[in-house]
mmCIF file of C-alpha atoms in Angstrom:
data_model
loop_
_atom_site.group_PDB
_atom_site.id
_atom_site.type_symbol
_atom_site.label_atom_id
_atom_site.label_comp_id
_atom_site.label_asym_id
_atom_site.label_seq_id
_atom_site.Cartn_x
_atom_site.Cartn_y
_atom_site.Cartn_z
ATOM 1 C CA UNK A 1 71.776 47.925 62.566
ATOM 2 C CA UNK A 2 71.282 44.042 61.921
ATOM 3 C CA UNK A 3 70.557 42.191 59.360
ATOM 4 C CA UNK A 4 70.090 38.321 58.230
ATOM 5 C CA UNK A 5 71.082 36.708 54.953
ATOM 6 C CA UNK A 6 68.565 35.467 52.266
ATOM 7 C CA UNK A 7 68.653 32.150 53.861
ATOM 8 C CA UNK A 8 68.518 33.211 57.348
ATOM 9 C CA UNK A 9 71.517 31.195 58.036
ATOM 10 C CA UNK A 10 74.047 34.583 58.544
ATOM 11 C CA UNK A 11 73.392 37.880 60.616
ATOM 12 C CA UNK A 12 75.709 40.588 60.784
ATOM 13 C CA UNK A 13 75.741 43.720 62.749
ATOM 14 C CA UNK A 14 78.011 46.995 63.095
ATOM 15 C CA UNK A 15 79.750 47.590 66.057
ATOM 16 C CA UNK A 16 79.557 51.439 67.132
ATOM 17 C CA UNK A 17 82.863 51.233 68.874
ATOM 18 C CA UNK A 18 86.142 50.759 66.671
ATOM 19 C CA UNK A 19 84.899 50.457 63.467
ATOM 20 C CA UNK A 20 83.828 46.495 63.258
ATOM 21 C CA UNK A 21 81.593 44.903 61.607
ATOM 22 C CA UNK A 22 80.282 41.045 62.908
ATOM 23 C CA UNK A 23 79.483 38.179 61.081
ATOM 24 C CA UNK A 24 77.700 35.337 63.137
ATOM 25 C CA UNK A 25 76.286 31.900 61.764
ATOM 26 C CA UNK A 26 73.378 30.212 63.276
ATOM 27 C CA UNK A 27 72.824 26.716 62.726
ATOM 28 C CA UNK A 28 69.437 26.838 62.221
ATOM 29 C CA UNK A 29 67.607 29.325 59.570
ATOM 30 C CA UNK A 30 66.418 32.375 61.417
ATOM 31 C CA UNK A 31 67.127 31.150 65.144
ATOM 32 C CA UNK A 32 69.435 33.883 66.645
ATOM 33 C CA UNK A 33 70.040 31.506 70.073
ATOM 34 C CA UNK A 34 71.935 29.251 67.596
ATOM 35 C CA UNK A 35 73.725 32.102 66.481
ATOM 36 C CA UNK A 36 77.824 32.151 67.179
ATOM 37 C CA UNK A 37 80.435 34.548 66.145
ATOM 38 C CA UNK A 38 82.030 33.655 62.760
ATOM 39 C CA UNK A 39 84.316 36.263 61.731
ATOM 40 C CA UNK A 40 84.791 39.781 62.750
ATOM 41 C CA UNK A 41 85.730 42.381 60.281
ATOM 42 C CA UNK A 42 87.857 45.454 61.172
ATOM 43 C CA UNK A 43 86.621 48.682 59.205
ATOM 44 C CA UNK A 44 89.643 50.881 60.367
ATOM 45 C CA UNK A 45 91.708 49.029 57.350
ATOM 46 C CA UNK A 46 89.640 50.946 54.900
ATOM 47 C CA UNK A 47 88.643 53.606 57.267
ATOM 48 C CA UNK A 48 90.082 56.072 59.218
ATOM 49 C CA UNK A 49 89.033 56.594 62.805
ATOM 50 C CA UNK A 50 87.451 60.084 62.054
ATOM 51 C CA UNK A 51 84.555 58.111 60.003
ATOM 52 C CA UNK A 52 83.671 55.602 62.782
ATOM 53 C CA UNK A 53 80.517 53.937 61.506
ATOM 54 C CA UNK A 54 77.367 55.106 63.305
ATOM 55 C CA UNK A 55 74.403 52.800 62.753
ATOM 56 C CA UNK A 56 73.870 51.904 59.108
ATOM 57 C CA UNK A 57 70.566 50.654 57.213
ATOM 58 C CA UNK A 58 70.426 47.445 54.953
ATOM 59 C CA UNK A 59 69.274 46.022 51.885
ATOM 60 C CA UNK A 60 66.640 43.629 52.291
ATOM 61 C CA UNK A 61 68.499 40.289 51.371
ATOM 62 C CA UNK A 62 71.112 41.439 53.734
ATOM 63 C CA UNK A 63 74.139 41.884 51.057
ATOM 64 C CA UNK A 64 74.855 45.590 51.452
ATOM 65 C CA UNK A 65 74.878 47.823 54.515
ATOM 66 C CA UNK A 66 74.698 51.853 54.272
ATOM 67 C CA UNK A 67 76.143 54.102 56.703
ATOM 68 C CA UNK A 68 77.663 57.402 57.537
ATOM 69 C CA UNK A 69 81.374 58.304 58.935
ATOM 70 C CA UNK A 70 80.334 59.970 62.609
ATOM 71 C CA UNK A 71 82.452 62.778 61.270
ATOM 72 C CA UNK A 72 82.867 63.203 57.835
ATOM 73 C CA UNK A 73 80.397 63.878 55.125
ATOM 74 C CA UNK A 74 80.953 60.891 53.050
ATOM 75 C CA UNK A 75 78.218 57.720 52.594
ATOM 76 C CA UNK A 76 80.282 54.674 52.398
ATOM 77 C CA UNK A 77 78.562 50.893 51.426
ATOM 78 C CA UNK A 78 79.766 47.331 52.866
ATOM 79 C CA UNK A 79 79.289 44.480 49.925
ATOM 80 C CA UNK A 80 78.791 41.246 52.130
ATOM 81 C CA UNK A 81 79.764 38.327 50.400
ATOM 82 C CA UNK A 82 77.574 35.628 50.641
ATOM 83 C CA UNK A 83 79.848 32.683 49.864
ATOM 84 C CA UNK A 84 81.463 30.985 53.240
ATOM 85 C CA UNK A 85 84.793 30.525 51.450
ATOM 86 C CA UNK A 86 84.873 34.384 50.641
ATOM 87 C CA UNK A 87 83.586 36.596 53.477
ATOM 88 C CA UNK A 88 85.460 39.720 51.968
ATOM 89 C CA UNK A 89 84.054 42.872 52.250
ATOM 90 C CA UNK A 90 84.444 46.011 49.762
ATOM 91 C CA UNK A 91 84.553 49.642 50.783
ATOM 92 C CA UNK A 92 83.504 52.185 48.665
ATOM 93 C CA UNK A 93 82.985 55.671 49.555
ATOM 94 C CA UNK A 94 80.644 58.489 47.806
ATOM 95 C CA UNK A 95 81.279 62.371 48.351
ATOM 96 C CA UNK A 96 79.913 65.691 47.006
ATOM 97 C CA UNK A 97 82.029 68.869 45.449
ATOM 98 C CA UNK A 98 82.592 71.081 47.188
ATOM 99 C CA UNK A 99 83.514 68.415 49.776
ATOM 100 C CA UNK A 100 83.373 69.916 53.412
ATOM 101 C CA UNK A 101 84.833 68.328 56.978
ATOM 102 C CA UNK A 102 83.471 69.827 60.016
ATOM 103 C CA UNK A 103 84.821 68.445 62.982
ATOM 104 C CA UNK A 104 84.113 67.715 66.671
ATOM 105 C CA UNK A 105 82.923 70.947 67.907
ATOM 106 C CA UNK A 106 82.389 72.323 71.245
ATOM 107 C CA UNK A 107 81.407 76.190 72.664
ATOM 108 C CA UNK A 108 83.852 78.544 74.058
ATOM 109 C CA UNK A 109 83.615 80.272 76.714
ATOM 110 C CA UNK A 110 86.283 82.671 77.405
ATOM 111 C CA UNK A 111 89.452 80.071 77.497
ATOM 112 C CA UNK A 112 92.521 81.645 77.192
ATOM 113 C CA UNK A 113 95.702 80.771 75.049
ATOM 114 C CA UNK A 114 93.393 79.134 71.932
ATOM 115 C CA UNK A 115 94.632 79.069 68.108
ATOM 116 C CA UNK A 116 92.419 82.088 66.673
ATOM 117 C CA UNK A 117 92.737 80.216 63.602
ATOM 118 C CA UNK A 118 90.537 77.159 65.238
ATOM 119 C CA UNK A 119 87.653 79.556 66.521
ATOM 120 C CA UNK A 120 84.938 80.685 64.267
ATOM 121 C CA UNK A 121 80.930 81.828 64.514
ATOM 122 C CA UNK A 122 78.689 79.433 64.020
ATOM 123 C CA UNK A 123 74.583 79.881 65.385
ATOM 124 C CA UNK A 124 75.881 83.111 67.097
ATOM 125 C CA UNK A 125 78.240 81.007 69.591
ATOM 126 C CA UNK A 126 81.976 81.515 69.329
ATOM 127 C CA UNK A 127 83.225 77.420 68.665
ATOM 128 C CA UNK A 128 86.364 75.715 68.079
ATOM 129 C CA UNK A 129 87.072 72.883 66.673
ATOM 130 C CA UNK A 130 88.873 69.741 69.293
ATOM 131 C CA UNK A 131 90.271 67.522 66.442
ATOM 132 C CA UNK A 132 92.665 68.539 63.565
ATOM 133 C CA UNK A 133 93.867 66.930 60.361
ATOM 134 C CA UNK A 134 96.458 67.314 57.494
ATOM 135 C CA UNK A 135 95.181 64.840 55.153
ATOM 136 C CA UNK A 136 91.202 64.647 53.716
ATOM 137 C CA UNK A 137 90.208 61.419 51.932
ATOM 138 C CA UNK A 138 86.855 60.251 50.437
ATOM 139 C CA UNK A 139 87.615 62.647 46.810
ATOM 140 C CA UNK A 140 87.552 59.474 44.674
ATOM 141 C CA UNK A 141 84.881 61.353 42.411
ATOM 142 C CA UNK A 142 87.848 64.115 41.812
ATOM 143 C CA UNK A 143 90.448 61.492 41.220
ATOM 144 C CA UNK A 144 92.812 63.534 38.359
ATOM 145 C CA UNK A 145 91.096 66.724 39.056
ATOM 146 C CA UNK A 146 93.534 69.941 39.840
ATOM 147 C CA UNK A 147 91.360 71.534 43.024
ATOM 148 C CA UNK A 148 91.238 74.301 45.275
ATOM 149 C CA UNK A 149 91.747 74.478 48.739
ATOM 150 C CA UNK A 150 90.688 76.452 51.144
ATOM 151 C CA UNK A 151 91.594 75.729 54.697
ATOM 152 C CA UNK A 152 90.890 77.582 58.175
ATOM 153 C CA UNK A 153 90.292 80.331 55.712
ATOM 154 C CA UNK A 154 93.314 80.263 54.020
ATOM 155 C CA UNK A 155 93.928 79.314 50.346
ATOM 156 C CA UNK A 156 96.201 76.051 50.099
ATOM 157 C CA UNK A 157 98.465 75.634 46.547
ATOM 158 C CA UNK A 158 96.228 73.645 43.957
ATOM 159 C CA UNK A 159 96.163 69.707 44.101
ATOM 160 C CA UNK A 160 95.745 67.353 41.970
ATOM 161 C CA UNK A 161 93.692 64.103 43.661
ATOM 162 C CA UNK A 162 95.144 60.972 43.569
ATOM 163 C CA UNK A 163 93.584 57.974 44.731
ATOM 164 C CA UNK A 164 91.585 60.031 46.540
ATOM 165 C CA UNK A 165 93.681 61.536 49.107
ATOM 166 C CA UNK A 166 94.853 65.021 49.368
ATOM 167 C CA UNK A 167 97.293 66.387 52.215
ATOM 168 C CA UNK A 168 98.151 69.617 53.414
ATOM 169 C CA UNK A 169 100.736 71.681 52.301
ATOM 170 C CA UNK A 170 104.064 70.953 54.959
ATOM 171 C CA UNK A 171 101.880 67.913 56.505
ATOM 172 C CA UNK A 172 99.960 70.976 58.362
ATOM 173 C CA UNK A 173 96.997 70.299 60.666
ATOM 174 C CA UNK A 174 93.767 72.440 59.739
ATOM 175 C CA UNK A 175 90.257 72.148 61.643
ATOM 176 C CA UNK A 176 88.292 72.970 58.342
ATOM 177 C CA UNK A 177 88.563 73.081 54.972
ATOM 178 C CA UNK A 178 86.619 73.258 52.043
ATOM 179 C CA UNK A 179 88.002 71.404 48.621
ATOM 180 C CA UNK A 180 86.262 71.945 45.526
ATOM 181 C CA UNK A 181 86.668 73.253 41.088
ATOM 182 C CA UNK A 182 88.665 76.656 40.964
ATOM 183 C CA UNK A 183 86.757 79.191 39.653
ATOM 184 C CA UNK A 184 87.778 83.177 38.724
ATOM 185 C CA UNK A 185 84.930 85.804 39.230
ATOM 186 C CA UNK A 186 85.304 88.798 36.979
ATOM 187 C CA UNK A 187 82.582 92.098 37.802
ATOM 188 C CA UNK A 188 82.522 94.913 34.966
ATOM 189 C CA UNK A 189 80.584 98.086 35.620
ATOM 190 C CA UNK A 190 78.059 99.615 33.403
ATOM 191 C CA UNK A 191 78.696 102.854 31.348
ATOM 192 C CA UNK A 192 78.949 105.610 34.147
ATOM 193 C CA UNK A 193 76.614 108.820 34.110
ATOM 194 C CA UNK A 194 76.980 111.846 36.021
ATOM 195 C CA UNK A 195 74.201 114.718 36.353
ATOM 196 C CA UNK A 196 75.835 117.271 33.904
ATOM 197 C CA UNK A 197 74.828 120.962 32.156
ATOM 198 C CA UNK A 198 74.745 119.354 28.797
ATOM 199 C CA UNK A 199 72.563 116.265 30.334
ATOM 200 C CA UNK A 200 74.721 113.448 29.290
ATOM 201 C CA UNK A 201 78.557 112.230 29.849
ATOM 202 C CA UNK A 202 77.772 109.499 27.082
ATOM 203 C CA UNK A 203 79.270 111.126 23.889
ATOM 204 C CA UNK A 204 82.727 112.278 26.877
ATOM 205 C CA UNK A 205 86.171 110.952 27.468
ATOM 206 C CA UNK A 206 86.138 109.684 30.710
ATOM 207 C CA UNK A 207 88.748 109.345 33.424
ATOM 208 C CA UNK A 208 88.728 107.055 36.810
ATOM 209 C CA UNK A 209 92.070 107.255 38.830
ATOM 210 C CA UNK A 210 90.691 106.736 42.371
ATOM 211 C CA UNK A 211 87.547 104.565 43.444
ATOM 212 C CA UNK A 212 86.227 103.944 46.948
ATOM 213 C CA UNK A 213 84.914 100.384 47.695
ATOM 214 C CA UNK A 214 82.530 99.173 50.265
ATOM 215 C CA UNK A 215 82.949 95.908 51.036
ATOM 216 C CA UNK A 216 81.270 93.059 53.442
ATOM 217 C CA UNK A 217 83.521 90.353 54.679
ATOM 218 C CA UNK A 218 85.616 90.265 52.000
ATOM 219 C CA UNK A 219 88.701 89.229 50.880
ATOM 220 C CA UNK A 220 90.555 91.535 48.607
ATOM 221 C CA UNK A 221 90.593 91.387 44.455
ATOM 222 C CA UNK A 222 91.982 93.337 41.257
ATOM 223 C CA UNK A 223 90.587 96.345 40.214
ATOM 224 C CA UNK A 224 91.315 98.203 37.147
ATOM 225 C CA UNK A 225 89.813 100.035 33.876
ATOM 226 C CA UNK A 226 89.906 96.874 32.475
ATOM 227 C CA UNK A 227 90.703 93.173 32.206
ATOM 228 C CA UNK A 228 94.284 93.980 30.745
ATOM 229 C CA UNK A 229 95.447 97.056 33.743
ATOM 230 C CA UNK A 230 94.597 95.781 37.455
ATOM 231 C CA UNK A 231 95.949 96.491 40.407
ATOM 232 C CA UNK A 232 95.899 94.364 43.294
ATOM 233 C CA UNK A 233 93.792 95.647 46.712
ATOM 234 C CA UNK A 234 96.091 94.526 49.383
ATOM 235 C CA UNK A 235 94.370 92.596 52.412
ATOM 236 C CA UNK A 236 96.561 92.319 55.147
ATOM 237 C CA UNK A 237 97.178 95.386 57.704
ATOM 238 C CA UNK A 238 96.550 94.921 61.002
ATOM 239 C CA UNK A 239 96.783 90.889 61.692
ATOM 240 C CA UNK A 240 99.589 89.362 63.749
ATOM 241 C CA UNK A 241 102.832 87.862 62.034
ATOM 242 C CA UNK A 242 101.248 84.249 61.049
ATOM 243 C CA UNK A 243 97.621 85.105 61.755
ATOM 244 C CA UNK A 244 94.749 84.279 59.288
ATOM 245 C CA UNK A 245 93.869 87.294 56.656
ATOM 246 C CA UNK A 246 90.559 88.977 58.328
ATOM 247 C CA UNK A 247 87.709 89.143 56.261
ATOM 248 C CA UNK A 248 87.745 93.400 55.661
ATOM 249 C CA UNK A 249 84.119 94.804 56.287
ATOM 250 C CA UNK A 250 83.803 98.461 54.947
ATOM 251 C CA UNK A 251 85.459 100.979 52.658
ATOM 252 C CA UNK A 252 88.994 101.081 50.825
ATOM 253 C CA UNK A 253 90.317 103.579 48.488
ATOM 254 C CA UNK A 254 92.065 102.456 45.910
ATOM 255 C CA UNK A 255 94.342 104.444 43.301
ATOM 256 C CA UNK A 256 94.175 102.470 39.980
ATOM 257 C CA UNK A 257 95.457 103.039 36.754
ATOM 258 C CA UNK A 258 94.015 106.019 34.478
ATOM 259 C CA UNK A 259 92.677 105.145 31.053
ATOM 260 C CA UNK A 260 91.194 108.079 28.936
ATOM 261 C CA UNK A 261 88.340 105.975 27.722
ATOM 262 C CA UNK A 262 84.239 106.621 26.674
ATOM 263 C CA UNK A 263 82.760 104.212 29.135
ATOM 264 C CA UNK A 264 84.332 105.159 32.010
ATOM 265 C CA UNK A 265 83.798 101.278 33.408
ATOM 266 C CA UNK A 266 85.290 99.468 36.368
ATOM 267 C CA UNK A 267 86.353 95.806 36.276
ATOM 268 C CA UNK A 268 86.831 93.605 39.514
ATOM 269 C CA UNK A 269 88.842 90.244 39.458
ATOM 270 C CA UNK A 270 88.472 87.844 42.212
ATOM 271 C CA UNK A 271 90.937 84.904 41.445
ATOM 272 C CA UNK A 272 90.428 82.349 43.980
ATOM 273 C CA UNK A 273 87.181 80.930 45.778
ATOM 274 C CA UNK A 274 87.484 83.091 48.401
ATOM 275 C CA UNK A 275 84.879 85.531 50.178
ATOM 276 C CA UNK A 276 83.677 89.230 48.277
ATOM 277 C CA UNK A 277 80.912 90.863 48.794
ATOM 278 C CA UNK A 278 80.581 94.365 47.096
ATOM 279 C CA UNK A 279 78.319 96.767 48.462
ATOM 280 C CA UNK A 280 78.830 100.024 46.698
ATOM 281 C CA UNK A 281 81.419 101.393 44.223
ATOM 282 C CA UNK A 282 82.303 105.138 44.096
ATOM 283 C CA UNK A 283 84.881 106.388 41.872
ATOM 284 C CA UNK A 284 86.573 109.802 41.568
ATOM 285 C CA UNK A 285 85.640 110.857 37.666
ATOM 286 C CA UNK A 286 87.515 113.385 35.265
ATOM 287 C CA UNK A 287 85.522 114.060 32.713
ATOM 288 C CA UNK A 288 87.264 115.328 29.095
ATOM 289 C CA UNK A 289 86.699 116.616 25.901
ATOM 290 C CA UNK A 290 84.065 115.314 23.274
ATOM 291 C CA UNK A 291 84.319 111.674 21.453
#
């Protein structure tokens, strides 16, 4: 993109290669073949290489430029100083929560010896990602907030944001990750009802020790009678030493803790931002004497 001053006297432009960003003067208003290079103006100070400016669109009196990082999601503005003794420009970047980086991506096809953890499904191709990073910038609108993150799949200790800039646990690389608010999500069952001679199980104790869940892509959570008793499904069974958890899709039986109660309910505690999706519950019921 280019763009002249209010007095036609400055034009500036954004190189697409390396970040830079051109000032010229021209001698007389509004005559580009008068036009010679002033000062040029390197964005990878304030930048990292991953959000190479790609094109950008102006204000109409020329004193801010817009544009997108060719990677990252974040919208960053260039303030041009008008005043010749100035010239300073000021970077400030925008971003969303959940923030997400995606990568330079490229389609697989059957190469051997790849990271499993860089491959993933994406428009029914198999992709991996070519570039990998340890630190993600552009948070300023979390700056003090304690976040989540989830990266290549995997759940990352909590952060707090500081100027910023989070990195990876151990300075490790990771292709994608997703940073955003922790959240817990808790599921409690209705009152269970069985077909029963006297027509009811309402006014019963009631007994759950074993319950069969069908999941969909999930990663594993709590289960229990209640908030208070859980028990933890464990996820991990088949993967390689160091491998990412697998999403589990279908059932598990679980054995969780007995509690002689009348409800007979099931409660569900996801505790990170992770992936559940429930598709059926089935527990084993004893059913007891009167309330």
């Amino acid at each position: 993109g280019v763009s002249v001053n209010a007095d036609g006297t400055k034009l500036y432009w954004i190189g697409l290669n390396g970040g830079l960003f051109h000032q010229y003067t021209m001698s007389v208003a509004n005559d580009i073949s008068t036009a010679t290079a002033d000062t040029t103006f390197d964005l990878g100070t304030e930048i990292t290489a991953l959000s190479t400016p790609k094109g950008g669109v102006w204000k109409a009196d020329g004193t801010r430029c817009y544009f997108a990082g060719s990677s990252d999601k974040d919208l960053y503005q260039i303030n041009v100083a008008e005043e010749p003794e100035d010239r300073k420009l000021t970077i400030s970047g925008g971003c969303a929560s959940p923030a997400v980086w995606e990568f330079t991506l490229e389609k697989t096809t059957g190469d051997e010896g790849l990271d499993s953890s860089l491959i993933y499904l994406r428009g029914g191709e198999a992709r991996v990602t070519t570039n990998v990073i340890s630190g993600l910038v552009g948070l300023h609108c979390l700056n003090g907030e304690t976040v989540c993150i989830l990266a290549d799949g995997n759940l990352e200790p909590d952060q707090t944001i500081v100027n910023g800039t989070i990195t990876i646990e151990n300075n490790r690389k990771v292709a994608r990750a997703a940073i955003g608010f922790c959240y817990t999500t808790d599921i409690e069952t209705l009152n269970i009802e069985v077909p029963s001679p006297p027509g009811t199980i309402q006014d019963k104790r009631k007994k759950i020790t074993e319950v069969l869940i069908r999941f969909y892509k999930s990663r594993m959570p709590f289960i229990g009678p209640n908030s208070f008793d859980m028990v933890e499904i464990k996820g991990r069974e088949f993967e390689k030493y160091g491998a990412p958890t697998e999403l589990l899709t279908g059932d598990k039986t679980i054995n969780i803790p007995p509690s002689w109660n009348s409800n007979g309910r099931l409660f569900i505690r996801m505790r990170e931002p992770v992936p559940m999706t429930i598709l059926g519950l089935f527990p084993d019921i004893t059913v007891g004497d009167d309330l």
